[in-house]
Amino acid sequence: MTETEAQRQKEIQQAEELLFAGPQALGFAKGLFQGHFVSDWVMPYPRIPAAQQTELDKSLAELRQFLDKDLDPVAIDREADIPRKVIDGLGRIGVLGMTAPVEYGGPGLTQMANCKILEEIGSRCASTSVFVNAHHSIGIRALLLFGTHQQKQKWLPKLVTGEQLGAFALTEKEAGSDAANVQMQARPSEDGSHFILNGEKRYITNASIAQVLTVMARTPVPGSNKTAITAFLVTPDMPGFEMLEARMPKMGIRGTATGRFALHDVKVPKENILGAPGKGLKVALTVLDFGRTTFGACCTGAAKTCLRLAVEHANTRKQFNKTLGNFHLVKKKIARIAADAYAMEAMTTVTASLIDRGLEDYMMETAMLKVFTTERLWECINDAFQIYGGSAYFVDLPLERMMRDARINQIGEGSNEVLTSFVALVGMRGPGMEFKEIYDTMLRPSRAGIGRAWNAGMNRLGATVRVPDVPVRSSEVRWFANQLGRLIWRFNLAVNRALIVYREPILDMQLVQERIANAAMDLFASTCVLSRWDSELQFARRNGESGAPKNREAELFLRQSFRRIRGFLGGLNDNDDKAILTAADSALGDR
Ligand SMILES: Cc1cc2nc3c(=O)[nH]c(=O)nc-3n(C[C@H](O)[C@H](O)[C@H](O)COP(=O)(O)OP(=O)(O)OC[C@H]3O[C@@H](n4cnc5c(N)ncnc54)[C@H](O)[C@@H]3O)c2cc1C
């Protein structure tokens, strides 16, 4: 077996273990790749239950009051530190343990409600929202999801109040995007009572201020010479824990403490293992799903701030005797920010609701949300920046800070390139397996094989002849729903065609994957927007409002998103891929 083949086998085995353990309900994103519109997960637009909404409103009011008074994003950026009184205040309001169950001291809010809290913080200070994410979305997430009752009882109460802080430590020098390549070693002691950890972690948010770190390390697989990743709870008071760099100086989110640490023969009791031994990669990736969801919320908050700032400036700054908002090229930017902010909120809400409603596998949706919202926010900030002209460049306005802060979003918690490729490959796996069934049976016919191939063929055929129905309730959005259905049908044809034309090599064709993933992301975003718009129309109708409320942002978003989707699908047949790859190879030289 060549090295590449061995690597591919390893990746497939890891992916199988992570993603495809047993039959599961068909999620929305996977459905898209099969040509289905799985409406139950996205329509009607999810709402926070009334009882919880009251509690959330109270928390939000308290949070806003506190942030107005005590949060100074400029000072946090300048001093590269989040003051303890801010952390304590967030703990007091309950922000640091929002989703923790009541029995462990949290308010037990849903992920949807939690996203509203993060949106509020993200609209004001990215350092603070990343700090909260590092602690609550990922730092204590493995404990919340995979901890035993005893572990939760022992560790959670202090973590949910912020008396203690959490961190999530996966990244190492050799394990960045390639998260499975963790090298930190965890050797079992002879008596089996503990593990001995050795290795280094880097780029870890909260590492130097956390009292409890979820650390991924490699443990031997009993009865074989293999190793697998296991999640451990590590505390910095354990002998052998060395903080190499408490606060690595950096460009943005400067208030967060991003650190490097080493473990030298650190003895960690076996009781500190989270989840099953050897299943740490699944633990890590599930944790990151939650992080990616609140990422979407933080980006939504920041995009809304961009809109507010852009509108304020466009309505007051005069040039050529007119306010800037009179110029069409300024209008275009403002319209796009408004449309994107609306879509980002809708997509975050729907994705969070998938978690709350118990969809088992939402990895694709959270990956789509993360890529989409982080890319859109970058554009929003750039547009708002441009509207402010030279003034945005100076540090007395928030936009230069927002730009520095936002740059990490496309890299952290899975770089957008890796997630884009992931979305395409995982999505194509379903139809790909059906085609494989058909090919294999054609090459080696068998009675059982023919039955399976027939079913697979009918599935594929069904999706190519049927335009999926997008069940909206308001006549005002019916045209958009029909368009969306047709685009999903076209998308399915394009996926089928790519699988038939490229077959196995498509696994390495990232330019093709990118178009397919981008189209899928816009289909998901459009669905969320349509669902939200439809529900707003229904709400207005129920409240007896006469005439359909116009929703200009939603309409613009759908028009632009549909145009982008057509562009991505068109690019599958008309592109410069060969020239791109040749020019890149020429620049890269001999490797
Ligand atoms: C401020 C900050 C805070 C962080 N906080 C944490 C934390 O709390 N916990 C934690 O564990 N980690 C944390 N990280 C680490 C972060 O998750 C990693 O930086 C990220 O996963 C990327 O890894 P890398 O930096 O090693 O980049 P690399 O893996 O070297 O990737 C570099 C670039 O190569 C490209 N690339 C890589 N692989 C592929 C591929 N397969 N296909 C196409 N392109 C590819 C992408 O463009 C990518 O951006 C943090 C990082 C920063 C900067």
XYZ file of C-alpha atoms and ligand atoms in Angstrom:
644
model
C 0.000 0.000 0.000
C 1.402 3.446 -0.914
C 1.702 6.118 1.772
C -1.195 8.072 0.212
C -3.421 5.002 0.138
C -2.548 4.190 3.741
C -3.365 7.766 4.755
C -6.694 7.601 2.873
C -7.588 4.289 4.571
C -6.793 5.866 7.941
C -8.960 8.911 7.187
C -11.860 6.769 5.979
C -11.650 4.589 9.087
C -11.646 7.662 11.332
C -14.533 9.233 9.468
C -16.534 6.001 9.615
C -15.982 5.756 13.338
C -16.944 9.361 13.890
C -19.817 9.928 11.605
C -21.599 6.840 10.572
C -22.217 4.803 13.678
C -25.532 3.138 12.977
C -28.753 4.305 11.367
C -29.832 7.869 12.123
C -32.677 10.170 11.127
C -31.900 11.938 7.861
C -30.728 15.449 8.691
C -31.462 18.510 6.609
C -28.036 18.876 4.999
C -27.636 15.199 4.155
C -31.155 15.314 2.719
C -30.128 18.120 0.347
C -27.431 15.909 -1.126
C -30.059 13.226 -1.765
C -32.373 15.705 -3.483
C -34.802 15.800 -0.523
C -36.143 18.765 1.379
C -36.363 17.399 4.930
C -38.788 20.070 6.071
C -39.401 18.797 9.621
C -36.043 20.077 10.831
C -36.386 23.569 9.396
C -40.085 24.399 9.153
C -41.897 25.967 10.860
C -39.194 28.352 12.049
C -38.174 27.297 15.564
C -39.207 29.380 18.555
C -37.904 29.347 22.098
C -40.627 27.873 24.370
C -42.628 30.630 26.101
C -41.521 29.672 29.630
C -37.890 29.769 28.608
C -38.327 32.996 26.649
C -39.350 34.782 29.854
C -36.249 33.535 31.617
C -34.097 34.459 28.612
C -35.581 37.968 28.412
C -34.736 38.460 32.070
C -31.164 37.250 31.576
C -30.742 39.384 28.457
C -31.999 42.511 30.228
C -29.626 41.868 33.107
C -26.774 41.139 30.727
C -27.334 44.309 28.691
C -27.404 46.426 31.810
C -24.199 44.853 33.046
C -22.388 45.154 29.698
C -23.480 48.800 29.285
C -21.972 49.594 32.644
C -18.968 47.314 32.994
C -17.760 46.171 29.570
C -15.139 48.353 27.929
C -14.076 46.623 24.673
C -11.508 49.326 23.900
C -9.745 48.853 27.233
C -9.923 45.062 26.878
C -8.210 45.307 23.488
C -5.653 47.877 24.680
C -4.762 46.082 27.927
C -5.000 42.628 26.300
C -6.976 41.398 29.284
C -10.573 40.847 30.326
C -10.877 42.251 33.857
C -11.869 39.842 36.592
C -14.925 41.966 37.418
C -16.260 41.298 33.891
C -15.736 37.561 34.301
C -17.345 37.631 37.751
C -20.289 39.635 36.432
C -20.858 37.191 33.585
C -20.730 34.360 36.112
C -23.246 36.118 38.360
C -25.729 36.549 35.516
C -25.361 32.872 34.633
C -23.676 33.334 31.249
C -20.813 30.976 32.114
C -23.099 27.985 32.581
C -26.230 28.865 30.585
C -26.856 25.386 29.224
C -25.803 23.453 32.332
C -28.690 21.486 33.883
C -30.336 22.890 37.013
C -29.116 19.960 39.139
C -25.527 21.056 38.528
C -26.177 24.719 39.258
C -26.987 26.033 35.762
C -30.244 27.502 34.464
C -30.527 24.679 31.890
C -31.293 26.930 28.932
C -31.470 25.589 25.409
C -28.817 26.114 22.788
C -31.169 28.528 21.002
C -31.446 30.693 24.116
C -27.715 30.454 24.691
C -27.124 31.709 21.157
C -29.149 34.845 21.918
C -26.869 35.542 24.880
C -23.758 35.049 22.735
C -25.199 37.236 19.981
C -25.544 40.069 22.487
C -21.964 39.697 23.724
C -20.647 39.209 20.177
C -22.297 42.462 19.111
C -20.112 44.326 21.605
C -16.763 42.643 22.203
C -15.262 39.684 20.342
C -12.641 39.061 23.044
C -15.381 38.569 25.598
C -17.522 36.379 23.356
C -14.533 34.174 22.470
C -13.657 33.924 26.156
C -17.223 32.793 26.956
C -17.167 30.365 24.027
C -13.840 28.883 25.115
C -15.162 28.352 28.628
C -18.784 27.378 28.088
C -19.239 26.302 24.471
C -16.131 24.094 24.370
C -14.230 24.248 27.703
C -16.873 22.511 29.812
C -18.834 20.986 26.928
C -17.207 17.539 27.044
C -18.047 17.368 30.730
C -21.663 18.390 30.043
C -22.092 15.947 27.185
C -19.925 12.991 28.110
C -19.314 13.332 31.863
C -20.762 10.783 34.295
C -23.101 11.970 37.037
C -20.214 11.754 39.530
C -17.904 13.776 37.291
C -20.532 16.445 36.725
C -21.322 16.637 40.418
C -17.676 17.030 41.244
C -16.607 19.553 38.606
C -19.568 21.485 37.270
C -20.889 23.575 40.176
C -17.807 25.798 40.342
C -17.455 25.930 36.553
C -21.009 27.064 35.842
C -20.702 30.028 38.191
C -17.310 31.085 36.851
C -15.611 30.484 40.198
C -13.470 28.174 38.100
C -12.838 28.564 34.371
C -12.554 25.935 31.669
C -10.485 25.492 28.516
C -10.453 23.025 25.655
C -7.016 21.822 24.562
C -6.819 19.962 21.270
C -4.337 21.902 19.112
C -0.653 20.992 19.001
C 2.218 21.786 16.665
C 1.434 18.761 14.493
C -2.306 18.688 15.175
C -3.908 21.835 13.814
C -6.341 21.246 10.972
C -5.326 17.590 11.182
C -6.955 17.250 14.581
C -6.615 13.463 14.582
C -2.833 13.778 14.603
C -2.623 14.520 18.345
C 0.828 13.533 19.643
C 0.408 14.175 23.365
C 0.877 10.762 24.994
C -1.117 9.259 27.860
C 0.432 6.062 29.194
C -1.516 3.964 31.713
C 0.195 3.418 35.072
C 1.062 -0.147 35.982
C -1.683 -0.409 38.592
C -4.188 1.130 36.143
C -5.189 3.855 38.601
C -4.028 6.754 36.447
C -2.499 7.872 33.143
C 0.830 9.637 32.697
C 0.580 12.500 30.216
C 3.454 13.986 28.218
C 3.457 16.537 25.405
C 2.674 20.126 24.484
C -0.435 22.062 23.488
C -0.479 25.448 21.811
C -2.950 28.221 20.895
C -5.266 27.292 23.763
C -7.770 29.993 24.752
C -8.075 30.436 28.545
C -5.194 27.969 29.150
C -3.510 30.206 31.720
C -6.684 31.346 33.485
C -8.496 27.998 33.541
C -8.630 25.718 36.561
C -10.006 22.795 34.530
C -8.777 21.870 31.048
C -10.242 19.237 28.731
C -7.088 17.788 27.182
C -6.896 15.393 24.237
C -4.114 12.817 24.432
C -3.203 9.563 22.750
C -3.750 6.326 24.700
C -2.818 2.749 23.743
C -5.671 0.602 22.417
C -5.683 -2.521 24.640
C -4.773 -5.725 22.790
C -3.201 -3.966 19.807
C -0.225 -1.804 18.953
C -2.499 1.063 17.934
C -3.270 4.252 19.804
C -6.390 6.402 19.919
C -7.340 9.760 21.341
C -8.873 10.027 24.792
C -10.273 13.114 26.551
C -8.943 13.916 30.041
C -9.766 16.524 32.651
C -6.475 18.106 33.692
C -5.940 20.749 36.359
C -2.949 23.094 36.322
C -2.097 22.263 39.948
C -1.132 18.717 38.924
C 2.646 18.248 39.323
C 4.384 18.448 35.924
C 1.967 21.006 34.408
C 4.080 23.825 32.945
C 2.644 27.007 31.450
C 5.116 27.792 28.665
C 3.485 31.037 27.581
C 0.428 32.414 29.367
C -0.608 35.057 26.838
C 0.799 34.778 23.349
C 0.817 38.348 21.943
C -1.592 38.547 19.031
C -3.413 40.620 16.414
C -7.068 40.343 17.473
C -9.316 39.115 20.284
C -6.437 40.471 22.335
C -8.369 40.287 25.587
C -8.359 36.498 25.484
C -5.491 34.601 27.071
C -4.178 32.278 24.363
C -1.483 30.035 25.768
C 0.962 27.192 25.340
C 1.572 24.552 27.968
C 3.515 21.364 28.455
C 2.732 18.269 30.468
C 5.737 16.424 31.933
C 4.783 13.049 33.415
C 1.530 14.503 34.707
C -0.442 11.852 36.600
C -4.122 12.089 35.749
C -6.537 9.754 37.614
C -8.513 7.412 35.359
C -11.649 8.932 36.900
C -10.811 12.084 34.900
C -11.435 10.427 31.528
C -14.412 11.941 29.711
C -16.383 9.553 27.526
C -15.058 6.151 26.523
C -11.281 5.649 26.399
C -10.101 5.895 22.787
C -13.174 7.864 21.698
C -11.676 11.297 22.320
C -11.803 12.367 18.687
C -15.555 11.961 18.682
C -15.704 13.851 21.978
C -13.585 16.657 20.508
C -15.552 16.982 17.288
C -18.905 16.896 19.081
C -17.672 19.624 21.421
C -16.616 21.718 18.426
C -20.143 21.416 16.979
C -21.369 23.445 19.931
C -18.539 25.936 19.513
C -19.404 26.394 15.856
C -23.039 27.070 16.689
C -22.228 29.853 19.141
C -19.617 31.122 16.643
C -22.603 31.723 14.344
C -24.360 33.652 17.119
C -21.311 35.833 17.851
C -20.872 36.597 14.140
C -24.565 37.517 13.901
C -24.157 39.986 16.765
C -21.084 41.540 15.151
C -22.859 41.783 11.762
C -25.739 43.651 13.410
C -23.212 46.076 14.873
C -21.759 46.577 11.374
C -25.235 47.409 10.109
C -25.882 49.906 12.892
C -22.517 51.609 12.385
C -22.857 51.688 8.585
C -26.364 53.173 8.737
C -25.349 55.799 11.301
C -22.465 56.962 9.147
C -24.300 56.794 5.826
C -27.071 58.964 7.284
C -24.787 61.646 8.682
C -21.606 61.952 6.627
C -22.017 64.331 3.693
C -19.911 64.435 0.541
C -20.803 66.098 -2.740
C -23.567 67.825 -0.755
C -25.363 64.575 -0.078
C -25.306 62.083 2.762
C -23.423 58.926 1.747
C -26.612 56.870 1.928
C -27.755 58.567 -1.281
C -25.079 56.859 -3.363
C -26.059 53.564 -4.909
C -22.705 51.951 -4.259
C -23.149 52.735 -0.563
C -26.774 51.551 -0.606
C -25.626 48.275 -2.135
C -23.273 47.616 0.763
C -25.861 48.516 3.394
C -28.500 46.333 1.768
C -26.102 43.404 1.666
C -25.084 43.763 5.317
C -28.772 43.921 6.325
C -29.614 40.848 4.251
C -26.633 38.884 5.540
C -27.290 39.765 9.188
C -30.885 38.562 8.774
C -29.688 35.305 7.205
C -26.978 34.731 9.811
C -29.512 35.029 12.614
C -31.948 32.676 10.874
C -29.259 30.085 10.192
C -27.936 30.230 13.760
C -31.440 29.817 15.188
C -32.270 26.837 12.986
C -28.914 25.138 13.651
C -29.197 25.624 17.411
C -32.719 24.199 17.280
C -31.407 21.013 15.634
C -29.297 20.438 18.730
C -32.199 21.261 21.059
C -34.588 18.980 19.190
C -32.243 16.016 19.319
C -31.075 15.520 15.742
C -28.260 13.030 16.322
C -25.851 14.167 13.649
C -25.677 17.909 13.025
C -21.991 18.098 12.099
C -22.739 19.211 8.557
C -25.120 21.957 9.597
C -22.763 23.331 12.253
C -19.876 23.261 9.765
C -22.022 25.097 7.198
C -23.072 27.661 9.771
C -19.494 28.302 10.840
C -18.153 28.757 7.322
C -21.101 30.812 6.121
C -21.341 33.205 9.057
C -17.606 33.778 9.407
C -17.222 34.515 5.676
C -20.265 36.816 5.638
C -19.108 38.683 8.748
C -15.735 39.337 7.138
C -17.558 40.883 4.159
C -19.885 42.886 6.424
C -16.957 44.389 8.314
C -15.141 45.154 5.078
C -18.223 46.903 3.661
C -18.871 48.924 6.820
C -15.167 49.810 6.889
C -15.354 51.086 3.322
C -18.398 53.235 4.076
C -16.447 54.908 6.886
C -13.558 55.646 4.517
C -10.329 56.870 6.127
C -11.933 57.296 9.539
C -12.327 53.508 9.918
C -8.554 53.174 9.818
C -8.064 55.017 13.100
C -8.310 53.406 16.479
C -10.970 55.744 17.901
C -13.628 53.857 15.916
C -14.414 50.163 16.550
C -14.098 48.944 12.976
C -10.345 48.384 12.866
C -10.626 46.367 16.086
C -13.593 44.437 14.725
C -11.609 43.627 11.612
C -8.613 42.395 13.601
C -10.890 40.407 15.886
C -12.866 38.787 13.063
C -9.868 37.386 11.219
C -9.489 34.397 13.522
C -13.049 33.256 12.784
C -12.167 31.779 9.404
C -9.275 29.808 10.950
C -10.311 28.684 14.458
C -12.452 25.651 15.345
C -11.758 24.088 11.938
C -10.440 26.268 9.134
C -13.055 27.154 6.556
C -11.199 25.209 3.867
C -11.221 22.013 5.905
C -14.896 22.443 6.795
C -15.852 23.242 3.202
C -14.238 20.051 1.984
C -15.851 18.160 4.887
C -19.342 19.401 3.961
C -18.939 18.287 0.352
C -17.439 14.892 1.137
C -19.800 13.917 3.936
C -22.758 15.171 1.923
C -21.765 13.244 -1.180
C -21.189 10.069 0.769
C -24.899 9.105 0.798
C -25.496 9.316 -2.970
C -21.923 8.086 -3.569
C -22.620 4.850 -1.679
C -25.777 4.314 -3.738
C -23.828 4.703 -6.965
C -21.155 2.351 -5.633
C -23.846 -0.234 -4.933
C -24.974 0.045 -8.541
C -21.425 -0.140 -10.011
C -20.416 -3.068 -7.803
C -23.515 -5.022 -8.787
C -22.925 -4.333 -12.461
C -19.379 -5.709 -12.130
C -20.264 -8.670 -9.850
C -23.997 -9.431 -10.047
C -25.506 -11.340 -7.112
C -29.113 -11.876 -6.003
C -28.725 -9.759 -2.826
C -26.640 -7.185 -4.675
C -29.252 -6.755 -7.381
C -31.922 -6.059 -4.739
C -29.804 -3.411 -3.060
C -28.712 -1.900 -6.368
C -32.343 -1.736 -7.497
C -33.283 0.205 -4.340
C -30.281 2.513 -4.745
C -31.128 3.057 -8.413
C -34.748 3.890 -7.604
C -33.620 6.357 -4.926
C -31.266 8.105 -7.317
C -33.824 8.054 -10.109
C -36.605 9.325 -7.814
C -34.511 12.314 -6.802
C -33.725 13.190 -10.404
C -37.346 13.224 -11.589
C -38.978 14.845 -8.536
C -38.632 18.534 -7.683
C -38.877 18.614 -3.869
C -41.750 20.506 -2.319
C -40.786 23.360 0.016
C -43.866 23.642 2.236
C -44.321 27.337 3.095
C -47.614 28.579 4.517
C -47.710 32.152 3.170
C -48.644 32.809 -0.434
C -46.277 35.818 -0.500
C -43.234 33.540 -0.360
C -44.512 30.718 -2.556
C -42.539 31.897 -5.597
C -39.300 31.779 -3.581
C -40.192 28.335 -2.212
C -40.710 27.017 -5.748
C -37.400 28.475 -6.857
C -35.656 26.886 -3.880
C -37.195 23.486 -4.680
C -35.950 23.713 -8.257
C -32.467 24.687 -7.127
C -32.324 21.690 -4.767
C -33.332 19.493 -7.687
C -30.605 21.040 -9.864
C -28.115 20.656 -7.025
C -28.927 16.965 -6.758
C -28.403 16.493 -10.492
C -25.072 18.301 -10.242
C -23.932 16.124 -7.319
C -24.948 12.959 -9.197
C -23.152 14.116 -12.300
C -19.966 14.976 -10.386
C -19.999 11.544 -8.728
C -20.523 9.755 -12.043
C -17.953 11.796 -13.963
C -15.155 11.968 -11.375
C -15.823 8.862 -9.237
C -13.142 8.182 -6.584
C -10.730 11.006 -7.576
C -13.401 13.497 -6.445
C -12.100 12.831 -2.926
C -9.068 14.970 -3.800
C -10.757 17.522 -6.076
C -11.224 20.375 -3.645
C -12.172 22.947 -6.291
C -15.147 20.796 -7.273
C -15.917 20.100 -3.620
C -15.866 23.832 -2.855
C -18.559 24.626 -5.435
C -20.745 21.788 -4.209
C -20.286 22.791 -0.559
C -20.870 26.489 -1.305
C -24.083 25.667 -3.146
C -25.206 23.472 -0.238
C -24.429 26.229 2.267
C -26.443 28.772 0.321
C -29.304 26.283 0.001
C -29.268 25.845 3.759
C -29.035 29.611 4.377
C -31.893 30.291 1.938
C -34.025 27.656 3.611
C -33.494 29.268 7.016
C -34.317 32.718 5.622
C -37.438 31.466 3.886
C -38.583 29.655 7.003
C -38.059 32.792 9.117
C -39.812 35.069 6.639
C -42.735 32.671 6.300
C -43.106 32.496 10.062
C -43.010 36.310 10.383
C -45.815 36.557 7.833
C -47.848 33.947 9.713
C -47.233 35.730 12.992
C -48.423 39.044 11.535
C -51.508 37.328 10.144
C -52.342 35.697 13.485
C -52.058 39.104 15.146
C -54.546 40.523 12.686
C -52.069 42.841 10.952
C -53.549 43.867 7.642
C -51.460 43.548 4.502
C -48.362 41.385 4.290
C -45.385 42.905 6.105
C -42.629 43.480 3.591
C -39.315 41.942 4.356
C -36.772 43.563 2.105
C -33.728 41.903 3.691
C -35.157 38.417 3.284
C -36.160 39.025 -0.307
C -32.755 40.445 -1.211
C -30.959 37.605 0.531
C -32.942 34.967 -1.343
C -32.415 36.649 -4.706
C -28.675 36.965 -4.154
C -28.326 33.504 -2.664
C -30.197 31.888 -5.580
C -27.940 33.746 -8.002
C -24.853 32.518 -6.153
C -26.142 28.926 -6.199
C -26.694 29.093 -9.950
C -23.144 30.451 -10.259
C -21.625 27.636 -8.184
C -23.467 24.961 -10.166
C -22.585 26.627 -13.475
C -18.936 26.714 -12.382
C -18.882 22.924 -12.219
C -18.913 22.868 -16.023
C -17.284 26.182 -16.826
C -14.201 26.923 -14.785
C -10.456 27.525 -14.809
C -9.548 24.667 -12.503
C -6.857 23.200 -14.737
C -5.210 26.595 -15.179
C -5.408 27.293 -11.430
C -3.770 24.006 -10.531
C -1.096 24.342 -13.197
C -0.226 27.895 -12.145
C -0.130 26.845 -8.476
C 2.135 23.865 -9.252
C 4.407 26.102 -11.232
C 4.638 28.561 -8.321
C 5.045 25.798 -5.732
C 7.884 24.180 -7.665
C 9.285 20.754 -6.869
C 8.079 19.497 -3.502
C -6.489 32.962 18.781
C -6.602 31.475 18.677
C -7.314 30.771 19.634
C -7.388 29.369 19.566
N -8.026 28.673 20.574
C -7.959 27.314 20.579
C -8.476 26.569 21.686
O -9.052 27.118 22.631
N -8.321 25.219 21.680
C -7.716 24.551 20.658
O -7.590 23.339 20.725
N -7.232 25.235 19.586
C -7.332 26.590 19.535
N -6.821 27.291 18.465
C -6.224 26.569 17.360
C -7.041 26.594 16.078
O -8.154 25.769 16.205
C -6.093 26.205 14.937
O -5.280 27.327 14.701
C -6.832 25.772 13.689
O -7.448 24.528 13.889
C -5.900 25.672 12.483
O -4.758 24.921 12.775
P -3.307 25.531 12.440
O -3.253 26.904 12.982
O -2.288 24.562 12.882
O -3.292 25.678 10.863
P -2.873 24.548 9.788
O -3.492 23.255 10.146
O -1.419 24.590 9.577
O -3.614 25.086 8.501
C -3.199 26.314 7.870
C -4.094 26.573 6.677
O -3.905 25.540 5.719
C -5.085 25.294 5.011
N -5.413 23.867 5.159
C -5.074 23.015 6.138
N -5.555 21.781 5.881
C -6.219 21.855 4.719
C -6.958 20.928 3.926
N -7.154 19.654 4.308
N -7.527 21.374 2.785
C -7.385 22.659 2.391
N -6.713 23.583 3.097
C -6.134 23.186 4.245
C -6.170 26.205 5.633
O -6.274 27.376 4.856
C -5.591 26.552 6.977
O -6.054 27.810 7.448
C -6.761 28.693 18.505
C -6.081 29.414 17.526
C -5.978 30.789 17.606
C -5.201 31.521 16.556
